[in-house]
PDB file of C-alpha atoms in Angstrom:
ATOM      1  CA  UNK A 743     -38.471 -47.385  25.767  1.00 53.00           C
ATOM      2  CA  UNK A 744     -37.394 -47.498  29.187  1.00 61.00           C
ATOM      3  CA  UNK A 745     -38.010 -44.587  31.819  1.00 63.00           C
ATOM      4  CA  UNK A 746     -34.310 -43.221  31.489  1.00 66.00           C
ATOM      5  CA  UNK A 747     -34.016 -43.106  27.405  1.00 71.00           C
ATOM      6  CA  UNK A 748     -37.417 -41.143  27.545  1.00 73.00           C
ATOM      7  CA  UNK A 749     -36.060 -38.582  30.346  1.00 77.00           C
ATOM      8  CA  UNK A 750     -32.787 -38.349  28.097  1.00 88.00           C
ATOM      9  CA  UNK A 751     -35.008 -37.752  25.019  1.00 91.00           C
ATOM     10  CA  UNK A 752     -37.012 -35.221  26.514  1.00 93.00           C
ATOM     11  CA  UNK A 753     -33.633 -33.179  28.094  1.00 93.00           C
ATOM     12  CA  UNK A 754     -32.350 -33.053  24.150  1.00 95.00           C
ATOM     13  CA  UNK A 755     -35.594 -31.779  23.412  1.00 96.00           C
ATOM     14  CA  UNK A 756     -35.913 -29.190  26.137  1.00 96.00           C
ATOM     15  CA  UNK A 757     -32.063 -28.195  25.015  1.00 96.00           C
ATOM     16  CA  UNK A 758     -32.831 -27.632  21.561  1.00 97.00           C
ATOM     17  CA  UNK A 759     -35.913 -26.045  22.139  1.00 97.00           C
ATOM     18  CA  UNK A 760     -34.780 -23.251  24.080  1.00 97.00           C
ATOM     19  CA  UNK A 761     -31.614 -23.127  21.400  1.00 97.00           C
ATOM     20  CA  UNK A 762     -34.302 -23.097  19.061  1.00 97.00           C
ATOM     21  CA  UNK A 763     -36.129 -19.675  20.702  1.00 97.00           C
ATOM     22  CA  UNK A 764     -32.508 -18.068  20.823  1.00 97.00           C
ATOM     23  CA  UNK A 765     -31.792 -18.768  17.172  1.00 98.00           C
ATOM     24  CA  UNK A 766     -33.413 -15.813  15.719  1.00 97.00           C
ATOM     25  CA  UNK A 767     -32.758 -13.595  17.997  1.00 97.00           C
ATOM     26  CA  UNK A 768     -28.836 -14.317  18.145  1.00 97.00           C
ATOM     27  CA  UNK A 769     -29.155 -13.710  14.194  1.00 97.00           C
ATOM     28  CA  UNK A 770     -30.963 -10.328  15.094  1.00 96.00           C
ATOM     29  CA  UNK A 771     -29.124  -9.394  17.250  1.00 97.00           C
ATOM     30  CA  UNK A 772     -25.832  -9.438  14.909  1.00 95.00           C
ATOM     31  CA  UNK A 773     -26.689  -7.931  11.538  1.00 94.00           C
ATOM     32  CA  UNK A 774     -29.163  -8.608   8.497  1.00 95.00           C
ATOM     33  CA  UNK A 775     -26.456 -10.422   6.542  1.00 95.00           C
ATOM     34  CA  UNK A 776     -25.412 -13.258   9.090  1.00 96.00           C
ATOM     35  CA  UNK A 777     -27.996 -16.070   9.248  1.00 97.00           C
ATOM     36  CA  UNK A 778     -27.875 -18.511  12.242  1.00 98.00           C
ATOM     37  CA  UNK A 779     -29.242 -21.933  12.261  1.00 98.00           C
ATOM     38  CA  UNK A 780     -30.758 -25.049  14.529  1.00 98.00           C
ATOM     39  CA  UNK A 781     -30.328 -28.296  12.252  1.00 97.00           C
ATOM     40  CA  UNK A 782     -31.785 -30.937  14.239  1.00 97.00           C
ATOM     41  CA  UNK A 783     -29.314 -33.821  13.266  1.00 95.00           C
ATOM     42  CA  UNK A 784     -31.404 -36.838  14.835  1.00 94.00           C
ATOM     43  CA  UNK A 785     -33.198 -37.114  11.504  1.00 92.00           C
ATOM     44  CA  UNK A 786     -31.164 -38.471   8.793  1.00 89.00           C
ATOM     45  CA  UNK A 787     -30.288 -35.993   6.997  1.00 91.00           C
ATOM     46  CA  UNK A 788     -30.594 -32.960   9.853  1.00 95.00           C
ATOM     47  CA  UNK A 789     -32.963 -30.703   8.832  1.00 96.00           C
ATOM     48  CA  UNK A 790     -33.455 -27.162   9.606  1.00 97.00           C
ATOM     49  CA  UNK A 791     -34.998 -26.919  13.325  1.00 97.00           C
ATOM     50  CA  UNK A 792     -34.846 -22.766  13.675  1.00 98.00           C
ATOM     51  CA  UNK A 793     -34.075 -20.272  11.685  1.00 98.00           C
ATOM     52  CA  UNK A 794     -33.025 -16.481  11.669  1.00 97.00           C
ATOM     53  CA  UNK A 795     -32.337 -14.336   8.578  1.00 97.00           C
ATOM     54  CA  UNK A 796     -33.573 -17.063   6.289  1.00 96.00           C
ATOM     55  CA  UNK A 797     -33.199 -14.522   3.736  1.00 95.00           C
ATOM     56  CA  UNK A 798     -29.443 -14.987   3.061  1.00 95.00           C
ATOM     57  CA  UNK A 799     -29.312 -18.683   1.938  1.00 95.00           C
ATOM     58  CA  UNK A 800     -32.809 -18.753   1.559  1.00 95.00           C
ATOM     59  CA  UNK A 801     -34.245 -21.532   3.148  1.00 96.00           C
ATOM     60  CA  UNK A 802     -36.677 -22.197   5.939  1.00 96.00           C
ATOM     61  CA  UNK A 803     -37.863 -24.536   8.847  1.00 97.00           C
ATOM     62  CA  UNK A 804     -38.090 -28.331   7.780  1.00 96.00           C
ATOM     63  CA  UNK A 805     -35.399 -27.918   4.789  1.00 96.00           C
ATOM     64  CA  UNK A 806     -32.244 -29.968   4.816  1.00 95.00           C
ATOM     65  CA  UNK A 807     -28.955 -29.044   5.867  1.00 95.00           C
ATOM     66  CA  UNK A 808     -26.489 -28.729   3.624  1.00 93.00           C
ATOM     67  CA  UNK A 809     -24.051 -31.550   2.916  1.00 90.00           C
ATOM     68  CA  UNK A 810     -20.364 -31.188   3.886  1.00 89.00           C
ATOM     69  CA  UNK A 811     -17.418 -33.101   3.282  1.00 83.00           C
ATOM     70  CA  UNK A 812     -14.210 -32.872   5.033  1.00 81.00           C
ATOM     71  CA  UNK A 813     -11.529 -34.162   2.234  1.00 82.00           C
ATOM     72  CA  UNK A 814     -13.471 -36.591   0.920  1.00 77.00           C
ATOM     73  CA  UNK A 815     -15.337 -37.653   3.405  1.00 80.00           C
ATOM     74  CA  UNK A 816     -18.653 -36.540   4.258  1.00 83.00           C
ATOM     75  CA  UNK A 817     -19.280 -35.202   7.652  1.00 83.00           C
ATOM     76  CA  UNK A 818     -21.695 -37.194  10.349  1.00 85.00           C
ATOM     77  CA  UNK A 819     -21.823 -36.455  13.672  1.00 88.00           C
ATOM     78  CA  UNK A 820     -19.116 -33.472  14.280  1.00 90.00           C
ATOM     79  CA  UNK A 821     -17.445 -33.561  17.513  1.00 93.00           C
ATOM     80  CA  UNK A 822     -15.379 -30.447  17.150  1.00 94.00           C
ATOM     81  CA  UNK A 823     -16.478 -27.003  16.209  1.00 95.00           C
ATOM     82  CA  UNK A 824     -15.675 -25.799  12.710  1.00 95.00           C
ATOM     83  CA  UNK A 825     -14.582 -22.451  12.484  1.00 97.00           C
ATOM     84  CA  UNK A 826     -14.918 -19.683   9.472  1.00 97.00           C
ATOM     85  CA  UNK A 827     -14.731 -21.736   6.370  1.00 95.00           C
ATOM     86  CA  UNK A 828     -15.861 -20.038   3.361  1.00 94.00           C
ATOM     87  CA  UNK A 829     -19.093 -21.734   0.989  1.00 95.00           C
ATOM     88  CA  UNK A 830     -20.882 -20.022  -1.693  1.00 93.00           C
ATOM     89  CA  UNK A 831     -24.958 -19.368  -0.941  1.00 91.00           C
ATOM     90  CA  UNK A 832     -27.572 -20.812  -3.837  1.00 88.00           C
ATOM     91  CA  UNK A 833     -27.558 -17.318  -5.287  1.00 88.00           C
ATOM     92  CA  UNK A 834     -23.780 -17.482  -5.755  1.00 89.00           C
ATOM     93  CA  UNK A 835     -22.833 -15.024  -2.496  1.00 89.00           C
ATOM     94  CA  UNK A 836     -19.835 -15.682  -0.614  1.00 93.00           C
ATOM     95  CA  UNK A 837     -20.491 -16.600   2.589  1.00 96.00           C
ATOM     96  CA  UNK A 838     -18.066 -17.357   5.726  1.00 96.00           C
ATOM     97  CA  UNK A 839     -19.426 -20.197   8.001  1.00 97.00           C
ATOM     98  CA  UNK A 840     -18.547 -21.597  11.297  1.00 97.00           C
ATOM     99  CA  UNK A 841     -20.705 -25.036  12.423  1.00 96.00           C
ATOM    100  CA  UNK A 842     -21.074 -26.015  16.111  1.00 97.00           C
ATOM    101  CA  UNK A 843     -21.811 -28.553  16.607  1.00 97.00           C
ATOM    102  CA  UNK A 844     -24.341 -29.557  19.978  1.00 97.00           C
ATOM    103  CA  UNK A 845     -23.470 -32.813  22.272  1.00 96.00           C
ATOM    104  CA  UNK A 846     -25.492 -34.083  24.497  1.00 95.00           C
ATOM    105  CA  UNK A 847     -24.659 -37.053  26.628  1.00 92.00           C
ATOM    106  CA  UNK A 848     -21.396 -37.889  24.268  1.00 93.00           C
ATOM    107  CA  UNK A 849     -23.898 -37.643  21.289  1.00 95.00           C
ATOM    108  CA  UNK A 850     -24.010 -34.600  18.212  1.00 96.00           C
ATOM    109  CA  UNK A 851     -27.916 -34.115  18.587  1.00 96.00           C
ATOM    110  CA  UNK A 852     -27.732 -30.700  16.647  1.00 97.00           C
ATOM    111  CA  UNK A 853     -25.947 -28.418  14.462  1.00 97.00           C
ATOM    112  CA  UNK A 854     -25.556 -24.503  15.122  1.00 97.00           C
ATOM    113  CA  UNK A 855     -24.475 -22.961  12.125  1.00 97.00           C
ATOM    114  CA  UNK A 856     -23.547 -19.278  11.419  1.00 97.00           C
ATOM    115  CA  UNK A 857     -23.298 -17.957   7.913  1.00 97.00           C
ATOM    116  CA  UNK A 858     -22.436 -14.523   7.248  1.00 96.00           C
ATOM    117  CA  UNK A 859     -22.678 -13.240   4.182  1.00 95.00           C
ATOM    118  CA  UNK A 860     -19.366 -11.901   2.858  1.00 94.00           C
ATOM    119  CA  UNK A 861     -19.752 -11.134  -0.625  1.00 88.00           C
ATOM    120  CA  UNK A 862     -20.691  -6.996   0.118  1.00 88.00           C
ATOM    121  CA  UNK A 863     -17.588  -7.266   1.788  1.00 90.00           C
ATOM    122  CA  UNK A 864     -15.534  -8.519  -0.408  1.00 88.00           C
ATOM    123  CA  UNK A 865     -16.403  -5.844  -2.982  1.00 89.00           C
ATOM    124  CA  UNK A 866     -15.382  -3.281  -1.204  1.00 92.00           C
ATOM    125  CA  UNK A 867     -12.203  -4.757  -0.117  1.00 92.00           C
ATOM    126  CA  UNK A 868     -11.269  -4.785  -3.490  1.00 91.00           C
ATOM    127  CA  UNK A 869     -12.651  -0.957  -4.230  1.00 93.00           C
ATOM    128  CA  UNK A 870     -10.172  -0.251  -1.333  1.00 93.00           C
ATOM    129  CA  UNK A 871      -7.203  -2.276  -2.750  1.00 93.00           C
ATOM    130  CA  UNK A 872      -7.858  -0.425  -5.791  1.00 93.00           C
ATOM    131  CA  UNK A 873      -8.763   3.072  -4.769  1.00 92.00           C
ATOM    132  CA  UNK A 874      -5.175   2.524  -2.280  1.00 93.00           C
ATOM    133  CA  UNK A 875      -2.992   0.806  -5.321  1.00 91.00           C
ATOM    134  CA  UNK A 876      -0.050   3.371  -6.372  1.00 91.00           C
ATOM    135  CA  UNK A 877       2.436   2.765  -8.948  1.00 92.00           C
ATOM    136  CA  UNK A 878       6.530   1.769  -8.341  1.00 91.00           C
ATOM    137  CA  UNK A 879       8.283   4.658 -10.140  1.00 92.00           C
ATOM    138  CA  UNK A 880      12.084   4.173 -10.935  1.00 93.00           C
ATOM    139  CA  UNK A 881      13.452   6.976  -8.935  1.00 91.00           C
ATOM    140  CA  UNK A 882      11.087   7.311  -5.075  1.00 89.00           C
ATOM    141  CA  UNK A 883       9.451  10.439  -5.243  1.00 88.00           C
ATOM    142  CA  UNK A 884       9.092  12.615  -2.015  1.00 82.00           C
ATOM    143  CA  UNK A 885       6.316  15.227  -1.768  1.00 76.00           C
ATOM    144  CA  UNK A 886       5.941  17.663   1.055  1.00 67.00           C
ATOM    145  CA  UNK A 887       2.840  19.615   1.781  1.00 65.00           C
ATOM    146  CA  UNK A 888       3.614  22.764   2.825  1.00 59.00           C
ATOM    147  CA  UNK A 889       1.442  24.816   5.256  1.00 58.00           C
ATOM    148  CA  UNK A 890      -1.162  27.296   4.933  1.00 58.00           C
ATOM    149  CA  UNK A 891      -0.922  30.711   6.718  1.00 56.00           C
ATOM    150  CA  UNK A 892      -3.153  29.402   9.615  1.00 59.00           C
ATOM    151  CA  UNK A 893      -0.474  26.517  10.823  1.00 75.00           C
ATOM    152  CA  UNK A 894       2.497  29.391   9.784  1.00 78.00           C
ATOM    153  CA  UNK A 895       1.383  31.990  12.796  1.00 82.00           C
ATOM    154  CA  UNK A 896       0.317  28.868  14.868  1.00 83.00           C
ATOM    155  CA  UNK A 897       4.021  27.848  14.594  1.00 82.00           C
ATOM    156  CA  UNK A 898       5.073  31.259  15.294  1.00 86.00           C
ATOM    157  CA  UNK A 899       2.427  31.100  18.461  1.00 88.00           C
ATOM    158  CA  UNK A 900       3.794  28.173  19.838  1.00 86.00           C
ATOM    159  CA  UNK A 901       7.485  28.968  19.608  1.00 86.00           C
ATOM    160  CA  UNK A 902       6.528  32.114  21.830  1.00 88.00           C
ATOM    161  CA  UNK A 903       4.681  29.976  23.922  1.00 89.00           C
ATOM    162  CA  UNK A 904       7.488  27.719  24.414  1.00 88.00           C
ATOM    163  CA  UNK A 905      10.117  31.036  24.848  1.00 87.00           C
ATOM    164  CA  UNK A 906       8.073  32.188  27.435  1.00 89.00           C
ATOM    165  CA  UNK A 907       8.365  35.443  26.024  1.00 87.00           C
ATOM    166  CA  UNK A 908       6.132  37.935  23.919  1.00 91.00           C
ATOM    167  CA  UNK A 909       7.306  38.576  20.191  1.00 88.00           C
ATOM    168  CA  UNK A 910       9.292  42.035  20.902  1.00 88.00           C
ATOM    169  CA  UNK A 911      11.620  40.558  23.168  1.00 90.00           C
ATOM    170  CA  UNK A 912      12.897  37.920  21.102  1.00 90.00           C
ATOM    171  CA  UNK A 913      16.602  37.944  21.260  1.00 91.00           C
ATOM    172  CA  UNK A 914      18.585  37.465  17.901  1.00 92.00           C
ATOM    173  CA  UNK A 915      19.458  33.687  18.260  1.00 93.00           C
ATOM    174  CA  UNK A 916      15.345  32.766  19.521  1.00 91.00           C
ATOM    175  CA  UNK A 917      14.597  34.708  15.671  1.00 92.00           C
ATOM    176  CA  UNK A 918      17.463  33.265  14.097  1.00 93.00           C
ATOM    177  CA  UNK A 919      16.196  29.672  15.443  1.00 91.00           C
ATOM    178  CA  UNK A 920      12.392  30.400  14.870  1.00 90.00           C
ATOM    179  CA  UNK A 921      13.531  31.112  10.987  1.00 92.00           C
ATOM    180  CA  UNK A 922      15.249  27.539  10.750  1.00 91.00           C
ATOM    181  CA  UNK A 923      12.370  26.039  12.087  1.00 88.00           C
ATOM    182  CA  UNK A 924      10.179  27.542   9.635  1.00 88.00           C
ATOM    183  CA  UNK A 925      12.412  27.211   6.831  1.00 88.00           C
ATOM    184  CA  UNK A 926      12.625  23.678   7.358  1.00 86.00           C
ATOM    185  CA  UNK A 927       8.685  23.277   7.209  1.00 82.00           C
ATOM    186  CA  UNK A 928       9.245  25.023   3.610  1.00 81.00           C
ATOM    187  CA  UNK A 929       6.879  27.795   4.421  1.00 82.00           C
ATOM    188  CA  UNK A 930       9.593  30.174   2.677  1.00 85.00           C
ATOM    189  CA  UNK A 931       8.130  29.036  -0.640  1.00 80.00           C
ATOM    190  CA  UNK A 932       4.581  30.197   0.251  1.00 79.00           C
ATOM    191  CA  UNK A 933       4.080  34.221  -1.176  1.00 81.00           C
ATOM    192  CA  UNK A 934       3.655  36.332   1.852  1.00 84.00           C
ATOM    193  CA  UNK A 935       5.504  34.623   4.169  1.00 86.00           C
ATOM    194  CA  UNK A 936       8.128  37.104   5.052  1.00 91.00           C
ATOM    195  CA  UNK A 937       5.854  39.720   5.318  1.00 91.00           C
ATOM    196  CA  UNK A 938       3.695  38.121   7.647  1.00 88.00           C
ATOM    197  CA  UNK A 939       6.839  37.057  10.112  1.00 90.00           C
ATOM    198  CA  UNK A 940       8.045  40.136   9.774  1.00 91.00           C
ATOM    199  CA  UNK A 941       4.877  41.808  10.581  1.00 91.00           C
ATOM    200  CA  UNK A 942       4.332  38.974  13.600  1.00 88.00           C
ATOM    201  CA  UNK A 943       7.712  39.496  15.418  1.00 89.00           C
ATOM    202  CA  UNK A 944       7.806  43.387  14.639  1.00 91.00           C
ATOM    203  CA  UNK A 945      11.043  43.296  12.693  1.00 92.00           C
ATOM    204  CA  UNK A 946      11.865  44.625   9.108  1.00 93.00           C
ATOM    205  CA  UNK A 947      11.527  41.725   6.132  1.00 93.00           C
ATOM    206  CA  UNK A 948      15.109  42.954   5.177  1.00 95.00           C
ATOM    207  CA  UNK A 949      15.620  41.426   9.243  1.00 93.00           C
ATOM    208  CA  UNK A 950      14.041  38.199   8.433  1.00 93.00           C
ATOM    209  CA  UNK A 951      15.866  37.619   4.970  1.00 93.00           C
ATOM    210  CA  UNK A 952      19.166  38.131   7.226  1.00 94.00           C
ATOM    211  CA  UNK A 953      17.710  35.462  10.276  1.00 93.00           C
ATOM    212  CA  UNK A 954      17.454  33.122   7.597  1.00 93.00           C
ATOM    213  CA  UNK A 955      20.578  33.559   5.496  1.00 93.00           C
ATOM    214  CA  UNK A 956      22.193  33.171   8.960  1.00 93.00           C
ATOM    215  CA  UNK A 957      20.004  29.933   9.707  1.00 90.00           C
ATOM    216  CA  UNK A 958      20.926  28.727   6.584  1.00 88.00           C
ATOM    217  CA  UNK A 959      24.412  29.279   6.857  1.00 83.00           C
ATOM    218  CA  UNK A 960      24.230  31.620   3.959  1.00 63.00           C
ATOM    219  CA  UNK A 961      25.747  34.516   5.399  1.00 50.00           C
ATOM    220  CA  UNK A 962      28.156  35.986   4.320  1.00 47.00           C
ATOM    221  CA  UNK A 963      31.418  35.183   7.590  1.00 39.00           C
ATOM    222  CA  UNK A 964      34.617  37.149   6.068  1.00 35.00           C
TER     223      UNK A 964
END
């Protein structure tokens, strides 16, 4: 071995050792379910250099790396990255995986593989799809909530606020127009309603049944 190869040798070496120290705490540092791994690919096949969150595939330092195939040939020394395929774990988990892989000098010296386990995931996207699935009807159906008291005087509040003017001096068309707005929220249909305006703006509820016949265009012109 000449004095060159060995100082190449020992700059992989430094290179995948410090990759090696960050390994677990990249993992760590990501959540429980996403294992990250060093396979050292000068052996033949690349083994499992460092480790973090062994638990989700469940393997360790010194076991092999998995085998891939691309088509149907089987991958040896990756040049480009390969990014968020899916695989299944030995316990039958989905996972997602992306596998980096590490060059040095022109030469794939390591792998850097991230597997994060997706199969948690994946259960509750489909508890969402179904909790969220609603039915086609024939004829569309169109549902309006209508409001409680609170929102009915804080419409009423706001309309002052907007006026610029206290309740009692309202002119006819500002109560004519604050009855069209709240008839077209539908709070009419609530029980109470007319009292309570009436009561608000300091009119009779025989006034605010005329506001809104005239908002309506119910009243009677001849």
């Amino acid at each position: 071995m000449d004095q060159s190869s060995g100082h190449s040798e020992q700059r992989v070496q430094d290179i995948l050792d410090t990759l090696a120290q960050l390994v677990p705490q990249i993992a760590r540092s990501i959540t429980k379910d996403c294992e990250v791994v060093l396979h050292d690919n000068r052996t033949s096949p690349p083994r499992i250099m460092a480790i973090g969150n062994g638990h989700v595939t469940r393997r360790g330092v010194g076991d092999l790396m998995t085998r891939i195939a691309i088509g149907k040939a089987e991958l040896q020394n990756l040049q480009e990255p390969l990014f968020n395929y899916s695989s299944v774990a030995p316990d039958g988990r989905q996972l997602r995986v992306s596998l980096l892989p590490i060059i040095v000098d022109g030469k794939t010296v390591a792998y850097l593989a991230v597997n994060f386990s997706t199969g948690d995931l994946l259960m509750a996207q489909r508890a969402i799809t179904e909790l969220t699935r609603t039915e086609p009807h024939p004829k569309e159906i169109q549902e309006t909530f209508l409001p409680s008291s609170l929102p009915l005087r804080q419409i009423i509040e706001n309309f002052l606020e907007d006026s610029h003017r206290p309740a009692h001096l309202l002119d006819r068309e500002d109560r004519i127009e604050l009855v069209r707005r709240l008839h077209d929220l539908g709070v009419f249909q609530m029980r109470g309603t007319v009292r309570e305006i009436a009561g608000r703006l300091g009119i009779s509820r025989a006034a605010v049944y005329n506001y809104l016949k005239l908002a309506t265009g119910e009243a009677d012109t001849s």
